[in-house]
PDB file of C-alpha atoms in Angstrom:
ATOM      1  CA  UNK A  13       3.164 -24.647   3.502  1.00 42.00           C
ATOM      2  CA  UNK A  14       4.892 -24.135   6.605  1.00 40.00           C
ATOM      3  CA  UNK A  15       6.056 -21.086   8.382  1.00 45.00           C
ATOM      4  CA  UNK A  16       9.887 -21.235   7.133  1.00 52.00           C
ATOM      5  CA  UNK A  17       7.394 -21.052   2.882  1.00 62.00           C
ATOM      6  CA  UNK A  18       5.211 -19.263   3.276  1.00 80.00           C
ATOM      7  CA  UNK A  19       2.067 -18.774   0.499  1.00 95.00           C
ATOM      8  CA  UNK A  20       2.776 -16.081  -2.012  1.00 97.00           C
ATOM      9  CA  UNK A  21      -1.130 -14.509  -0.334  1.00 98.00           C
ATOM     10  CA  UNK A  22       0.245 -15.029   3.137  1.00 97.00           C
ATOM     11  CA  UNK A  23       3.149 -12.563   1.756  1.00 97.00           C
ATOM     12  CA  UNK A  24       0.978 -10.443  -0.388  1.00 98.00           C
ATOM     13  CA  UNK A  25      -0.817  -9.409   2.443  1.00 98.00           C
ATOM     14  CA  UNK A  26       2.099  -8.953   4.988  1.00 98.00           C
ATOM     15  CA  UNK A  27       3.412  -6.915   2.685  1.00 98.00           C
ATOM     16  CA  UNK A  28       0.165  -4.395   2.007  1.00 98.00           C
ATOM     17  CA  UNK A  29       0.156  -4.219   5.894  1.00 98.00           C
ATOM     18  CA  UNK A  30       3.404  -3.688   6.491  1.00 97.00           C
ATOM     19  CA  UNK A  31       3.578  -0.684   3.496  1.00 97.00           C
ATOM     20  CA  UNK A  32       0.433   0.717   5.325  1.00 98.00           C
ATOM     21  CA  UNK A  33       2.545   0.631   8.629  1.00 97.00           C
ATOM     22  CA  UNK A  34       5.093   2.435   6.775  1.00 97.00           C
ATOM     23  CA  UNK A  35       2.752   4.950   5.562  1.00 97.00           C
ATOM     24  CA  UNK A  36       1.171   5.906   8.555  1.00 97.00           C
ATOM     25  CA  UNK A  37       4.745   6.194  10.852  1.00 97.00           C
ATOM     26  CA  UNK A  38       5.792   8.795   7.269  1.00 97.00           C
ATOM     27  CA  UNK A  39       2.779  10.466   6.946  1.00 97.00           C
ATOM     28  CA  UNK A  40       2.751  11.577  10.781  1.00 97.00           C
ATOM     29  CA  UNK A  41       5.345  14.244  11.537  1.00 94.00           C
ATOM     30  CA  UNK A  42       5.814  12.495  15.231  1.00 94.00           C
ATOM     31  CA  UNK A  43       7.131   9.909  13.230  1.00 93.00           C
ATOM     32  CA  UNK A  44       8.269  10.912  10.641  1.00 94.00           C
ATOM     33  CA  UNK A  45      12.429  11.219  11.465  1.00 93.00           C
ATOM     34  CA  UNK A  46      12.443   7.909  12.241  1.00 93.00           C
ATOM     35  CA  UNK A  47      11.253   5.865   9.167  1.00 95.00           C
ATOM     36  CA  UNK A  48      13.710   4.518   6.278  1.00 95.00           C
ATOM     37  CA  UNK A  49      12.566   5.426   2.801  1.00 97.00           C
ATOM     38  CA  UNK A  50      14.374   2.910   1.582  1.00 95.00           C
ATOM     39  CA  UNK A  51      11.888   0.680   2.555  1.00 94.00           C
ATOM     40  CA  UNK A  52       8.983   1.620  -0.110  1.00 97.00           C
ATOM     41  CA  UNK A  53      11.621   2.435  -2.383  1.00 96.00           C
ATOM     42  CA  UNK A  54      12.881  -1.030  -2.078  1.00 95.00           C
ATOM     43  CA  UNK A  55       9.174  -2.527  -2.595  1.00 98.00           C
ATOM     44  CA  UNK A  56       7.775  -0.343  -5.858  1.00 98.00           C
ATOM     45  CA  UNK A  57       8.794  -2.616  -8.390  1.00 97.00           C
ATOM     46  CA  UNK A  58      10.222  -1.469 -12.315  1.00 96.00           C
ATOM     47  CA  UNK A  59       7.878  -0.063 -14.682  1.00 97.00           C
ATOM     48  CA  UNK A  60       4.758   0.082 -11.541  1.00 98.00           C
ATOM     49  CA  UNK A  61       2.168   1.974 -12.621  1.00 98.00           C
ATOM     50  CA  UNK A  62      -0.295   3.334 -10.079  1.00 98.00           C
ATOM     51  CA  UNK A  63      -4.589   4.208 -11.014  1.00 98.00           C
ATOM     52  CA  UNK A  64      -5.722   6.449  -8.495  1.00 97.00           C
ATOM     53  CA  UNK A  65      -8.799   6.619  -7.268  1.00 96.00           C
ATOM     54  CA  UNK A  66      -8.856  10.250  -9.121  1.00 95.00           C
ATOM     55  CA  UNK A  67      -8.062   8.185 -11.827  1.00 96.00           C
ATOM     56  CA  UNK A  68      -5.237   9.669 -12.591  1.00 97.00           C
ATOM     57  CA  UNK A  69      -2.750   7.336 -13.592  1.00 98.00           C
ATOM     58  CA  UNK A  70       1.062   7.376 -11.659  1.00 98.00           C
ATOM     59  CA  UNK A  71       4.351   5.467 -12.867  1.00 98.00           C
ATOM     60  CA  UNK A  72       6.910   4.341 -10.341  1.00 98.00           C
ATOM     61  CA  UNK A  73       8.988   7.724 -10.126  1.00 98.00           C
ATOM     62  CA  UNK A  74       5.996   9.431 -10.028  1.00 98.00           C
ATOM     63  CA  UNK A  75       4.271   7.639  -7.027  1.00 98.00           C
ATOM     64  CA  UNK A  76       8.066   7.650  -4.735  1.00 98.00           C
ATOM     65  CA  UNK A  77       8.078  11.571  -6.082  1.00 98.00           C
ATOM     66  CA  UNK A  78       4.718  11.699  -4.268  1.00 97.00           C
ATOM     67  CA  UNK A  79       5.255   9.268  -0.875  1.00 97.00           C
ATOM     68  CA  UNK A  80       7.805  11.089  -0.305  1.00 97.00           C
ATOM     69  CA  UNK A  81       7.193  14.833  -1.227  1.00 97.00           C
ATOM     70  CA  UNK A  82       4.235  14.354   1.908  1.00 96.00           C
ATOM     71  CA  UNK A  83       6.513  13.150   4.751  1.00 97.00           C
ATOM     72  CA  UNK A  84       5.244  14.387   7.867  1.00 96.00           C
ATOM     73  CA  UNK A  85       1.800  15.979   6.690  1.00 96.00           C
ATOM     74  CA  UNK A  86      -0.420  14.060   8.932  1.00 95.00           C
ATOM     75  CA  UNK A  87      -0.982  15.222  12.832  1.00 93.00           C
ATOM     76  CA  UNK A  88      -1.618  12.006  15.261  1.00 93.00           C
ATOM     77  CA  UNK A  89      -4.632  10.941  14.585  1.00 94.00           C
ATOM     78  CA  UNK A  90      -3.509   9.939  11.362  1.00 97.00           C
ATOM     79  CA  UNK A  91      -4.777   6.434  10.926  1.00 97.00           C
ATOM     80  CA  UNK A  92      -4.705   3.661   8.365  1.00 98.00           C
ATOM     81  CA  UNK A  93      -6.666   0.129   8.514  1.00 97.00           C
ATOM     82  CA  UNK A  94      -6.672  -2.494   5.704  1.00 98.00           C
ATOM     83  CA  UNK A  95     -10.323  -4.766   5.218  1.00 97.00           C
ATOM     84  CA  UNK A  96     -11.299  -7.444   3.691  1.00 97.00           C
ATOM     85  CA  UNK A  97      -7.719  -8.622   2.189  1.00 98.00           C
ATOM     86  CA  UNK A  98      -8.531 -11.681  -0.083  1.00 97.00           C
ATOM     87  CA  UNK A  99      -6.214 -13.135  -3.403  1.00 97.00           C
ATOM     88  CA  UNK A 100      -7.695 -12.738  -7.043  1.00 96.00           C
ATOM     89  CA  UNK A 101      -5.851 -14.256  -9.615  1.00 96.00           C
ATOM     90  CA  UNK A 102      -2.418 -15.691  -9.140  1.00 96.00           C
ATOM     91  CA  UNK A 103       0.445 -17.763 -10.591  1.00 97.00           C
ATOM     92  CA  UNK A 104       3.376 -19.271  -9.296  1.00 95.00           C
ATOM     93  CA  UNK A 105       5.812 -15.917  -8.879  1.00 97.00           C
ATOM     94  CA  UNK A 106       2.464 -12.876  -9.584  1.00 98.00           C
ATOM     95  CA  UNK A 107      -0.498 -13.050  -7.230  1.00 98.00           C
ATOM     96  CA  UNK A 108      -3.897  -9.639  -7.584  1.00 98.00           C
ATOM     97  CA  UNK A 109      -4.266  -8.991  -3.664  1.00 98.00           C
ATOM     98  CA  UNK A 110      -7.983  -7.454  -3.189  1.00 98.00           C
ATOM     99  CA  UNK A 111      -7.958  -5.721  -0.245  1.00 98.00           C
ATOM    100  CA  UNK A 112     -10.318  -1.825   1.806  1.00 98.00           C
ATOM    101  CA  UNK A 113      -7.640   0.520   2.914  1.00 98.00           C
ATOM    102  CA  UNK A 114      -9.323   2.738   5.342  1.00 97.00           C
ATOM    103  CA  UNK A 115      -7.953   6.203   6.573  1.00 97.00           C
ATOM    104  CA  UNK A 116      -9.097   8.678   8.673  1.00 96.00           C
ATOM    105  CA  UNK A 117      -7.432  12.089   8.262  1.00 94.00           C
ATOM    106  CA  UNK A 118      -7.767  15.279  10.230  1.00 91.00           C
ATOM    107  CA  UNK A 119     -10.746  13.787  11.442  1.00 91.00           C
ATOM    108  CA  UNK A 120     -12.608  13.001   8.415  1.00 94.00           C
ATOM    109  CA  UNK A 121     -12.779   8.995   7.487  1.00 95.00           C
ATOM    110  CA  UNK A 122     -12.568   7.782   3.814  1.00 96.00           C
ATOM    111  CA  UNK A 123     -12.393   4.682   2.814  1.00 97.00           C
ATOM    112  CA  UNK A 124     -10.931   3.093  -1.140  1.00 97.00           C
ATOM    113  CA  UNK A 125     -11.238  -0.250  -2.898  1.00 98.00           C
ATOM    114  CA  UNK A 126      -7.873  -1.449  -4.047  1.00 98.00           C
ATOM    115  CA  UNK A 127      -6.447  -4.001  -6.280  1.00 98.00           C
ATOM    116  CA  UNK A 128      -2.886  -5.010  -6.560  1.00 98.00           C
ATOM    117  CA  UNK A 129      -0.064  -6.972  -8.361  1.00 98.00           C
ATOM    118  CA  UNK A 130       2.845  -8.610  -6.973  1.00 98.00           C
ATOM    119  CA  UNK A 131       5.257 -10.657  -7.997  1.00 98.00           C
ATOM    120  CA  UNK A 132       8.217 -12.305  -6.453  1.00 97.00           C
ATOM    121  CA  UNK A 133      11.334 -10.436  -5.255  1.00 97.00           C
ATOM    122  CA  UNK A 134      14.152 -12.365  -3.079  1.00 94.00           C
ATOM    123  CA  UNK A 135      15.165  -8.680  -2.124  1.00 94.00           C
ATOM    124  CA  UNK A 136      11.522  -7.252  -0.355  1.00 95.00           C
ATOM    125  CA  UNK A 137      11.492  -7.578   2.917  1.00 94.00           C
ATOM    126  CA  UNK A 138       8.384 -10.066   2.336  1.00 96.00           C
ATOM    127  CA  UNK A 139       9.496 -11.228  -0.454  1.00 97.00           C
ATOM    128  CA  UNK A 140       7.437  -9.236  -3.107  1.00 98.00           C
ATOM    129  CA  UNK A 141       7.073  -5.769  -4.825  1.00 98.00           C
ATOM    130  CA  UNK A 142       4.350  -3.911  -6.322  1.00 98.00           C
ATOM    131  CA  UNK A 143       3.532  -3.905  -9.707  1.00 98.00           C
ATOM    132  CA  UNK A 144       0.449  -2.368 -10.371  1.00 98.00           C
ATOM    133  CA  UNK A 145      -1.726  -0.233  -8.090  1.00 98.00           C
ATOM    134  CA  UNK A 146      -5.932   0.324  -8.669  1.00 98.00           C
ATOM    135  CA  UNK A 147      -7.518   2.230  -6.019  1.00 98.00           C
ATOM    136  CA  UNK A 148     -11.822   3.427  -6.305  1.00 97.00           C
ATOM    137  CA  UNK A 149     -13.412   5.927  -3.781  1.00 97.00           C
ATOM    138  CA  UNK A 150     -15.975   3.893  -1.045  1.00 96.00           C
ATOM    139  CA  UNK A 151     -18.646   5.344   0.558  1.00 90.00           C
ATOM    140  CA  UNK A 152     -18.204   5.435   4.219  1.00 79.00           C
ATOM    141  CA  UNK A 153     -20.977   4.763   5.549  1.00 74.00           C
ATOM    142  CA  UNK A 154     -22.433   7.228   8.041  1.00 70.00           C
ATOM    143  CA  UNK A 155     -21.177   7.070  11.939  1.00 63.00           C
TER     144      UNK A 155
END
């Protein structure tokens, strides 16, 4: 497909990366005032569910409230990288994307395996919205 007609996987991959950039900007105190929170709210689809690494199941409102209340809670050393992003199951208008989220927060490294379900949304920045997210803690390799 041409760049003017991106694949569903490329749209979802761009969304994963873009949303995690938003998180870094939103959570880092020095940059939080420059971020538009409606970007986050707009891509969290109606009926969204999230299974946190702890196993807790959160609905859309709880996820939005948690992120909103976590604004400016990190120092400049906070970082997120997305690794090993790949497509899973897919239909014409839905896709599961698998990826590893690596974080550095307060000098400590963490990693989580994530799977996210996206559906097409013409109003979302990358053309997809989040419908389900499941995160599982991974061991951090020895450094």
